[in-house]
Amino acid sequence: MKHDEHSASSKPKVQKPGSAGVEEREEEVVHLDERAVGRAFRWSAMAFVGIVVLAAGVVWYAKRKPAKEAPRLTQITAPSAPVQAKTEMPSIQFRDITAESGIHFVHYNGAYGDKLLPETMGSGAAFFDFDNDGDQDLLLVNSADWPWHKRDGQKPPTMALYRNDGRGHFEDVTAGSGLDVSFYGMGVAVGDYDNDGKTDLFITAVGGNHLFHNEGNGKFKELSGPAGVGGSPKEWSTCAAWIDYDNDGKLDLFVGNYVRWSREIDQEVGYKLTGVGRAYGQPMNFEGTYPCLYHNEGNGTFKDVSAASGMQIKNPSTGVPTAKTLGVAPVDIDGDGFIDLIVANDTVQNFVFHNERNGTFKEIGGSSGIAFDSYGATRGAMGIDAARYRNDDALGVAIGNFANEMTALYVAQQNQLFFTDQAISEGIGPASRLLLKFGVFFFDYDLDGRLDLLTANGHLEEEITKIQKSQTYAQPAQLFWNTGASSGSTFMQVPAEKCGKDLFKPIVGRGCAYADIDGDGDLDVLLTQTGGAPLLLRNEQTTGNHWLRFKLVGNRANRDAHGAWIRVRQGSQTLQRQVMPARSYLSQSELPVTIGLGKSGVWDEIEITWPGGRIQKVSSARLDGLTMVEQMQ
């Protein structure tokens, strides 16, 4: 049977064309369903795998770290140096004649190891004609021993008064002059405060100031007490200037004070430098003070009008005095005939006292742009000077600042009471940054009719190199030549090969002043240093440039004509110079005014604007010589 089943099943089934049996059709359907399911399964599996792969790709893409883009290089163009005028810098030698001229003074600062702040600030000097012989004599201010630390058997140091013989040789005439007294001197101001024709002296100091009346015949008499300008024994006074702020014909007195200081305060501050130990403290660690203004009463006495005049500026946050004054530039900023005051303050904002013409001043340092640097920060301001160095109506104000701060050069804009610091664009900024600047003044050293700029430099701390390799205690002076460029920078730094190495001898520079000491028409330079000898440098220029020299005598104005302006018109430009000995740091330059004319030696017009605004024409002047101009009644 099995065999039969097998045989039966193995026989081929006969089908009619176009027809099929039921079983066969069912089997076919089953096979078709299996293939369809298989195909569907495979497609589903493939789709699933695709979805998984896609999902994984999405997750990977989302979590991947962005590929680093190829660096995009932006081309940066360095600031272009201002275009310099195509003109040749003159070669002019400044020769050190200190010893051969007869000056043997050495400044004494009283330092004995405690490192008290006044010891490093130095003292100033003044060129002035004390004996009315027409030559510029010299006063060198000195400091002294501290009352609690006097040297045994040593003669107390004093100021030094030197008489000039007219050829640049000096004789020490201090002994018996009345100036041979010892105190801790700082600055000096010269002026004829009683209009008797003889120049008097005011000396600032630590612990009270000193007024010396010129008695004639080389004698001076101290009248500080009777005159009422001695100040407080607790004050530390620095700069000073004789000015006639109310145009009454009598010189008043401005006195700058530095910080609230005493030996005890200094030791309490206890300033130290890493690797050095006890060091000279910075002024920001000491409280500020007020400057003083004294009105000349006309009878030999002065009235303290500091508060009434608006000089006492307080810190709005703390209510304490703000000023830490080291320099002052008296100048009529807006040409209204009344003298204003620009005050250089150390580590706090500078002041601009605008004369309100009613006996008071308004402090406008912030709105004028002079209070701070271009970024709104304060700087360590020391010496100061103001001049119209472009030979136009734009007033420039130069301020010597601390190390790693550029010398400031604020220049008046169309609004005469608004200034911007143009030190960089004018060519003195970067070159001046590294040094610590004290004295600064404008002067025309080559007599080409354009005012140049000089700074005296030196650090505070003897061992500064131990902590700042870029700094040294003794530092060279800097001289910037005025190119007269109408575009680009005005100043170019003068290298040693153009003026000699003597000018750039490293000293611990502080004050500086200028005068024509030998009557040859060009301006010679004196630099002082703390704890050392001064440097007297003879200007040996041989350019052949011509010059005019003026001495003014006031009648309605103060006799010395402080605050007057001399204007010499040459074609399209006007050379403007102010009569003002107060400039630089703790120092005074000569009263006569020298104006270079260049090679031509010609001018079109000369006029004097006296304090108060009266204008006087000068019909004739002596070329390459001195012209006396007396104010018309």
XYZ file of C-alpha atoms in Angstrom:
633
model
C 0.000 0.000 0.000
C 2.744 2.243 0.811
C 4.168 1.397 -2.464
C 0.894 2.179 -4.153
C 0.666 5.522 -2.347
C 4.076 6.269 -3.367
C 3.383 5.330 -6.917
C 0.179 7.212 -6.992
C 1.731 10.307 -5.615
C 4.571 10.157 -7.986
C 2.565 10.064 -11.030
C 2.287 13.244 -12.907
C -0.991 14.979 -12.643
C -2.667 15.760 -15.832
C -4.159 19.234 -16.066
C -6.294 20.736 -18.646
C -4.918 23.741 -20.259
C -6.003 26.934 -18.477
C -7.242 25.130 -15.428
C -5.788 23.888 -12.148
C -6.938 21.815 -9.317
C -8.017 23.101 -6.005
C -5.061 21.650 -4.126
C -2.608 22.993 -6.624
C -4.100 26.395 -6.420
C -3.944 26.361 -2.611
C -0.294 25.330 -2.689
C 0.454 28.079 -5.134
C -1.197 30.624 -2.923
C 0.765 29.402 0.060
C 4.025 29.696 -1.849
C 3.100 33.142 -3.096
C 2.198 34.255 0.435
C 5.500 32.961 1.787
C 7.472 34.804 -0.884
C 5.502 37.995 -0.305
C 5.985 37.758 3.414
C 9.672 37.075 2.909
C 10.033 39.993 0.582
C 8.055 42.211 2.953
C 10.167 41.037 5.865
C 13.345 41.726 3.989
C 12.129 45.207 2.975
C 10.979 45.876 6.506
C 14.288 44.734 7.881
C 16.132 46.881 5.404
C 13.881 49.820 6.194
C 14.429 49.267 9.912
C 18.149 49.092 9.462
C 17.956 52.241 7.367
C 15.967 54.022 10.025
C 18.429 52.910 12.693
C 21.345 54.033 10.596
C 19.607 57.317 9.827
C 18.795 57.866 13.506
C 22.320 57.058 14.474
C 23.521 59.498 11.848
C 21.239 62.195 13.178
C 22.483 61.595 16.733
C 26.105 61.614 15.570
C 25.562 64.793 13.570
C 23.934 66.511 16.505
C 26.675 65.514 18.915
C 29.645 65.881 16.630
C 32.277 68.551 17.322
C 32.166 71.166 14.633
C 34.986 70.822 12.216
C 37.626 73.483 12.592
C 37.239 76.072 9.949
C 40.254 77.144 8.057
C 41.663 80.196 9.847
C 40.480 83.453 8.418
C 43.340 85.885 8.321
C 42.357 89.519 8.613
C 44.976 91.854 7.283
C 45.779 94.392 10.005
C 47.444 97.609 8.983
C 49.749 99.150 11.567
C 49.057 102.797 12.432
C 50.833 105.005 9.981
C 53.469 107.274 11.403
C 52.522 110.903 10.888
C 54.090 112.378 7.799
C 57.118 114.428 8.749
C 57.926 117.706 7.107
C 60.653 117.434 4.497
C 63.072 119.700 6.296
C 66.504 119.139 7.754
C 66.892 119.082 11.527
C 69.675 121.501 12.507
C 72.819 120.288 14.215
C 73.242 122.366 17.388
C 75.546 121.498 20.269
C 74.604 121.935 23.927
C 77.894 121.879 25.857
C 78.219 121.223 29.586
C 79.890 124.296 31.097
C 78.818 123.771 34.715
C 82.281 123.621 36.249
C 83.984 126.114 33.944
C 81.196 128.646 34.488
C 81.943 128.701 38.213
C 78.920 126.767 39.472
C 79.921 124.295 42.178
C 76.564 123.771 43.849
C 75.414 120.293 44.921
C 71.826 119.758 45.974
C 71.368 118.187 49.400
C 68.139 116.329 50.128
C 68.745 115.274 53.741
C 68.304 111.564 53.000
C 69.639 109.287 55.728
C 67.938 105.937 54.996
C 64.332 106.370 56.141
C 63.280 107.258 52.598
C 60.934 110.141 53.345
C 58.993 111.306 50.306
C 60.266 114.942 50.087
C 63.830 113.649 49.726
C 63.229 112.402 46.210
C 61.250 115.373 44.835
C 64.233 117.674 44.346
C 64.377 121.469 44.152
C 64.114 124.083 41.440
C 66.099 126.996 40.072
C 65.505 130.476 38.687
C 67.212 132.714 36.146
C 66.588 136.361 37.058
C 68.412 139.693 37.045
C 68.651 140.502 40.748
C 71.091 143.403 40.323
C 69.520 145.038 37.230
C 72.697 144.927 35.174
C 70.966 143.247 32.246
C 72.498 139.810 32.797
C 70.635 136.708 33.882
C 71.787 135.637 37.332
C 70.972 132.273 38.896
C 69.386 131.037 42.101
C 69.594 127.346 43.043
C 67.167 126.183 45.738
C 68.407 123.685 48.308
C 66.938 121.445 50.964
C 68.361 120.683 54.406
C 68.843 118.229 57.226
C 65.711 117.066 58.954
C 65.278 118.599 62.440
C 65.428 115.124 64.006
C 68.518 114.026 62.060
C 71.234 116.664 61.857
C 74.795 115.896 60.852
C 77.397 116.698 63.456
C 80.020 119.261 62.508
C 78.482 119.994 59.113
C 77.615 123.473 57.898
C 73.861 123.661 57.216
C 73.172 123.671 53.470
C 71.624 126.806 51.960
C 70.431 128.142 48.640
C 73.047 129.468 46.251
C 72.917 132.871 44.526
C 75.237 133.335 41.534
C 75.962 136.654 39.843
C 76.492 136.490 36.061
C 79.282 138.581 34.543
C 77.384 138.799 31.239
C 79.537 136.212 29.498
C 78.182 133.129 31.217
C 80.643 133.085 34.127
C 79.108 133.021 37.592
C 80.287 134.162 41.007
C 78.811 132.746 44.185
C 77.475 135.741 46.137
C 75.279 133.844 48.611
C 77.243 134.739 51.736
C 75.806 137.838 53.350
C 72.979 138.139 50.813
C 70.271 137.189 53.298
C 69.607 134.032 51.295
C 72.230 132.072 53.230
C 69.642 130.449 55.487
C 68.847 126.768 55.801
C 65.398 125.210 55.390
C 63.873 122.392 53.352
C 63.402 124.348 50.116
C 61.485 123.159 47.069
C 60.431 125.732 44.451
C 60.964 129.375 43.556
C 58.946 132.230 42.038
C 60.464 135.536 40.924
C 58.605 138.838 40.592
C 58.628 142.487 41.602
C 55.640 142.378 43.940
C 55.952 145.983 45.149
C 56.801 147.508 41.731
C 60.014 149.108 43.001
C 62.057 147.910 40.033
C 63.854 145.099 41.869
C 62.984 141.431 41.536
C 61.898 139.674 44.724
C 61.967 135.964 45.577
C 59.405 133.581 46.999
C 60.706 130.157 48.050
C 58.389 127.230 48.779
C 59.378 124.603 51.311
C 58.389 121.755 53.569
C 57.249 123.363 56.809
C 56.548 126.967 55.810
C 57.410 129.291 52.930
C 59.743 132.287 52.619
C 59.366 135.702 50.944
C 62.627 137.583 50.357
C 62.355 141.261 49.470
C 65.136 142.559 47.219
C 66.735 145.412 49.130
C 69.252 146.219 46.390
C 73.035 145.949 46.490
C 72.832 142.164 46.537
C 70.842 142.036 49.783
C 67.540 140.280 50.482
C 65.351 140.568 53.577
C 62.890 137.890 54.629
C 59.387 139.309 55.132
C 57.305 136.130 55.126
C 55.677 136.804 58.478
C 54.820 140.502 58.029
C 53.644 139.904 54.454
C 51.343 137.048 55.518
C 52.538 134.464 52.977
C 54.546 132.116 55.188
C 51.845 129.460 55.124
C 51.394 126.723 57.687
C 54.348 124.856 59.198
C 52.347 121.704 58.462
C 52.208 122.383 54.714
C 54.448 121.008 51.992
C 54.466 123.662 49.258
C 55.845 123.050 45.784
C 55.263 125.339 42.775
C 54.525 129.060 42.943
C 53.785 131.870 40.494
C 53.460 135.635 40.662
C 50.324 136.681 38.734
C 48.046 139.703 38.577
C 44.706 137.908 38.534
C 42.556 141.042 38.974
C 44.596 143.380 36.723
C 45.067 146.001 39.414
C 48.753 146.390 38.554
C 50.059 144.456 41.575
C 51.401 140.916 41.514
C 49.391 138.403 43.507
C 50.771 135.002 44.514
C 49.647 131.467 43.730
C 51.177 128.633 45.786
C 50.694 124.954 45.053
C 50.732 122.429 47.890
C 51.497 118.740 47.392
C 50.159 116.243 49.940
C 49.330 116.166 53.629
C 52.670 114.970 54.934
C 54.644 114.469 58.094
C 57.351 112.047 59.154
C 54.776 110.090 61.141
C 52.335 109.855 58.217
C 55.140 108.748 55.892
C 56.238 105.994 58.248
C 52.643 104.921 58.803
C 52.155 104.576 55.055
C 55.187 102.286 55.159
C 55.588 101.924 51.405
C 57.747 98.957 50.344
C 58.945 97.379 47.109
C 59.416 93.654 46.731
C 63.097 92.839 46.783
C 63.977 96.350 47.915
C 62.219 96.935 51.233
C 61.376 100.434 52.462
C 60.839 102.736 49.485
C 59.593 106.219 48.669
C 55.797 106.190 48.904
C 53.459 107.072 46.074
C 51.276 110.168 46.463
C 48.014 108.207 46.190
C 48.767 106.900 49.696
C 48.664 110.442 51.109
C 45.706 112.770 51.537
C 45.404 115.765 49.226
C 45.636 119.468 50.052
C 44.456 122.867 48.811
C 46.467 125.377 46.770
C 46.697 128.921 48.120
C 46.003 132.267 46.487
C 47.203 135.493 48.097
C 45.895 138.900 47.004
C 48.416 141.731 47.009
C 46.989 144.483 49.197
C 49.491 147.039 47.899
C 51.036 147.890 51.269
C 53.528 145.057 51.494
C 50.971 142.612 52.821
C 48.854 139.889 51.268
C 45.398 138.534 52.008
C 44.690 134.823 51.821
C 41.744 134.509 49.415
C 42.110 130.786 48.720
C 38.616 129.863 49.872
C 36.793 132.964 48.628
C 38.380 132.722 45.180
C 37.295 129.117 44.572
C 40.700 127.438 44.865
C 39.693 124.890 47.494
C 38.427 121.875 45.564
C 37.152 118.876 47.535
C 36.758 115.266 46.521
C 32.972 114.953 45.997
C 32.965 111.408 47.408
C 35.055 111.894 50.525
C 34.913 115.635 51.148
C 38.694 115.818 51.623
C 40.969 118.205 49.710
C 41.669 116.965 46.184
C 44.788 118.738 44.950
C 48.270 117.208 44.900
C 49.912 120.053 43.043
C 53.414 120.059 41.549
C 53.139 122.510 38.647
C 51.222 125.568 37.476
C 50.947 127.325 34.118
C 49.453 130.839 34.382
C 47.979 131.762 30.993
C 44.979 133.629 29.585
C 43.287 130.640 27.949
C 40.398 132.379 26.201
C 41.913 135.789 25.475
C 39.591 137.776 27.697
C 42.457 139.754 29.251
C 42.432 137.899 32.589
C 44.992 135.302 33.645
C 43.786 131.732 34.193
C 45.619 128.891 35.941
C 46.280 125.356 34.693
C 47.405 123.186 37.582
C 49.268 119.869 37.252
C 48.221 117.436 39.986
C 49.994 114.162 40.747
C 47.748 111.034 40.483
C 44.550 113.081 40.733
C 42.799 115.165 38.071
C 44.466 118.326 36.815
C 42.702 121.633 37.444
C 41.845 124.472 35.108
C 40.893 127.578 37.081
C 39.057 129.937 34.741
C 39.182 133.548 35.852
C 35.611 134.806 36.244
C 36.829 138.443 36.252
C 35.234 139.164 39.624
C 37.954 137.909 41.948
C 36.851 134.298 41.717
C 37.821 131.274 39.646
C 35.727 128.402 38.305
C 37.342 124.990 38.102
C 36.653 123.589 34.595
C 39.311 120.891 34.276
C 36.805 118.176 33.396
C 34.872 120.099 30.765
C 38.083 121.514 29.248
C 39.557 118.055 28.593
C 42.726 118.724 30.616
C 41.717 116.991 33.855
C 42.352 113.446 32.581
C 44.035 111.537 29.789
C 42.187 110.418 26.651
C 40.738 107.416 28.512
C 39.482 109.346 31.516
C 42.348 108.289 33.802
C 44.579 110.423 35.992
C 48.347 110.507 35.586
C 51.408 111.383 37.631
C 51.654 115.018 36.515
C 54.777 116.983 37.454
C 55.999 120.007 35.463
C 53.897 122.057 33.043
C 54.178 124.768 30.413
C 51.794 126.471 27.985
C 52.509 128.129 24.631
C 51.173 128.717 21.129
C 53.791 126.471 19.588
C 52.083 126.205 16.168
C 52.304 129.961 15.602
C 48.531 130.172 15.414
C 45.838 130.807 18.021
C 45.757 127.208 19.323
C 47.211 127.076 22.840
C 49.246 123.985 23.696
C 49.721 122.693 27.245
C 52.569 120.242 27.895
C 52.645 118.226 31.126
C 55.450 115.900 32.184
C 53.993 112.642 33.515
C 55.238 109.572 35.389
C 57.214 106.661 33.929
C 55.239 104.564 31.422
C 52.933 107.528 30.870
C 53.389 109.762 27.853
C 54.101 113.455 28.137
C 50.720 115.115 27.671
C 50.196 117.717 24.957
C 46.734 119.221 25.244
C 45.866 121.455 22.294
C 42.979 123.938 22.224
C 40.272 123.353 19.651
C 37.982 125.855 17.954
C 36.407 126.384 21.340
C 39.350 127.895 23.238
C 38.175 126.318 26.490
C 38.229 122.770 25.099
C 41.421 120.747 24.618
C 42.366 117.306 23.288
C 45.560 115.410 24.045
C 47.481 115.268 20.763
C 50.792 113.965 22.126
C 50.767 110.941 19.810
C 49.808 112.703 16.605
C 52.201 115.585 17.355
C 55.178 113.231 17.656
C 56.106 113.298 21.366
C 53.838 110.612 22.854
C 55.481 107.202 22.256
C 59.022 108.572 22.472
C 58.354 110.055 25.922
C 56.448 107.157 27.474
C 59.231 105.207 29.183
C 60.918 108.062 31.057
C 59.766 109.739 34.269
C 59.293 113.388 33.321
C 59.604 116.292 35.760
C 60.614 119.638 34.241
C 59.152 120.638 30.858
C 59.208 123.842 28.838
C 58.759 125.254 25.337
C 61.644 127.297 23.883
C 63.102 128.066 20.463
C 66.583 126.587 20.726
C 67.509 127.092 17.029
C 65.868 130.533 16.622
C 63.851 129.446 13.594
C 60.660 131.026 14.985
C 59.127 127.754 16.157
C 58.912 126.623 19.779
C 60.612 123.325 20.589
C 60.071 121.184 23.712
C 62.478 119.919 26.402
C 61.922 117.644 29.406
C 64.148 116.869 32.419
C 63.813 113.265 33.570
C 64.737 110.995 36.468
C 63.146 108.316 38.639
C 62.096 108.481 42.289
C 63.554 105.222 43.552
C 67.322 104.626 43.530
C 66.907 100.870 43.207
C 64.113 100.862 40.643
C 66.151 98.715 38.223
C 65.837 95.765 40.641
C 62.104 95.534 40.024
C 61.734 97.221 36.623
C 64.536 96.403 34.220
C 63.306 99.061 31.786
C 63.813 101.829 34.367
C 66.884 103.572 35.722
C 67.287 106.109 38.509
C 69.308 108.574 36.406
C 67.739 109.312 33.039
C 68.596 111.487 30.010
C 66.722 114.646 29.083
C 64.630 114.702 25.918
C 64.505 117.385 23.252
C 61.879 117.624 20.524
C 62.434 119.839 17.484
C 59.477 121.711 16.014
C 59.370 120.916 12.291
C 56.752 123.536 11.485
C 54.793 120.899 9.585
C 51.330 121.953 8.473
C 50.326 118.265 8.253
C 51.577 115.212 10.106
C 53.405 115.474 13.405
C 54.851 118.783 14.549
C 57.737 117.423 16.637
C 60.701 115.153 15.972
C 62.858 113.700 18.740
C 66.388 115.094 18.566
C 69.153 112.442 18.630
C 72.525 112.926 20.317
C 74.311 113.397 16.996
C 72.188 116.504 16.380
C 72.783 118.276 19.703
C 75.668 116.569 21.483
C 75.897 113.988 24.257
C 76.104 116.466 27.145
C 72.394 117.270 27.017
C 71.577 113.574 27.302
C 73.864 112.809 30.208
C 71.777 110.635 32.585
C 70.941 112.576 35.743
C 68.230 112.381 38.385
C 66.555 115.308 36.672
C 63.961 117.510 38.345
C 63.692 121.216 37.509
C 64.763 122.952 34.320
C 64.986 126.549 33.155
C 66.373 128.567 30.254
C 68.056 131.938 29.716
C 70.498 133.659 27.423
C 73.395 133.615 29.872
C 76.067 134.982 27.531
C 74.231 137.585 25.449
C 74.576 135.812 22.116
C 70.828 135.598 21.524
C 70.275 131.871 21.835
C 68.790 130.163 24.879
C 70.962 128.162 27.252
C 69.579 125.462 29.537
C 69.901 124.496 33.199
C 68.796 121.113 34.584
C 68.632 120.428 38.325
C 68.803 117.066 40.009
C 67.990 115.794 43.468
C 70.995 114.981 45.587
C 73.436 116.066 42.892
C 74.945 118.903 40.891
C 72.985 120.868 38.288
C 73.827 120.730 34.606
C 74.389 124.058 32.840
C 74.422 123.676 29.059
C 75.592 126.395 26.705
C 73.705 126.603 23.408
C 76.370 126.767 20.699
C 74.111 127.057 17.662
C 75.642 128.521 14.497
C 72.581 128.569 12.254
C 72.836 132.248 11.398
C 69.195 132.706 12.386
C 68.122 136.170 13.529
C 66.201 137.088 16.648
C 64.393 139.769 18.614
C 64.543 140.153 22.372
C 62.119 142.170 24.472
C 61.888 143.357 28.031
C 58.552 144.949 28.953
C 57.948 147.478 31.694
C 54.386 147.930 32.868
C 52.810 151.140 34.130
C 49.108 150.461 34.466
C 49.992 146.749 34.398
C 52.360 145.138 36.903
C 55.894 146.420 36.360
C 57.267 143.020 35.257
C 54.397 142.674 32.742
C 53.624 139.118 33.872
C 50.835 137.865 31.613
C 51.533 140.174 28.646
C 51.707 138.741 25.120
C 54.180 139.771 22.416
C 53.056 139.140 18.829
C 55.376 139.372 15.835
C 53.716 138.979 12.451
C 55.768 137.454 9.665
C 53.742 137.162 6.496
C 50.900 134.706 7.055
C 52.046 133.559 10.493
C 52.158 135.265 13.870
C 54.764 134.378 16.488
C 53.132 134.703 19.913
C 55.078 134.587 23.175
C 53.872 135.211 26.733
C 55.816 137.090 29.379
C 55.753 134.536 32.183
C 58.794 133.219 34.080
C 56.729 130.550 35.907
C 57.062 127.312 33.944
C 58.495 123.804 34.206
C 58.859 122.121 37.632
C 59.598 124.220 40.737
C 61.547 126.608 38.486
C 61.490 129.958 36.685
C 63.020 130.954 33.361
C 64.242 134.420 32.418
C 61.788 137.312 32.221
C 62.926 138.796 28.857
C 61.376 137.151 25.805
C 63.474 135.929 22.863
C 61.738 135.386 19.506
C 63.616 133.673 16.676
C 63.086 134.998 13.150
C 64.914 132.398 11.090
C 67.167 133.344 8.190
C 65.091 136.264 6.914
C 65.364 138.534 9.919
C 62.334 140.516 8.813
C 58.906 141.119 10.299
C 55.775 142.976 9.316
C 54.309 144.070 12.642
C 54.951 143.885 16.382
C 52.338 144.476 19.044
C 52.034 144.010 22.792
C 48.839 142.938 24.541
C 49.205 144.052 28.144
C 47.378 142.372 31.051
C 43.808 143.625 30.869
C 43.748 143.598 27.068
C 45.254 146.973 26.062
C 47.153 146.680 22.760
C 50.277 148.678 21.986
C 52.068 148.779 18.616
C 55.865 148.653 18.569
C 57.153 150.818 15.744
C 60.744 149.629 15.786
C 62.831 146.909 17.335
C 66.502 146.054 17.418
C 67.388 143.073 15.234
C 69.615 140.581 17.086
C 69.436 142.699 20.219
C 67.295 143.742 23.190
C 64.369 146.159 22.862
C 62.855 147.757 25.958
C 59.134 148.468 25.684
C 57.423 150.634 28.303
C 53.650 150.572 28.565
C 51.963 153.725 27.314
C 49.891 155.528 29.912
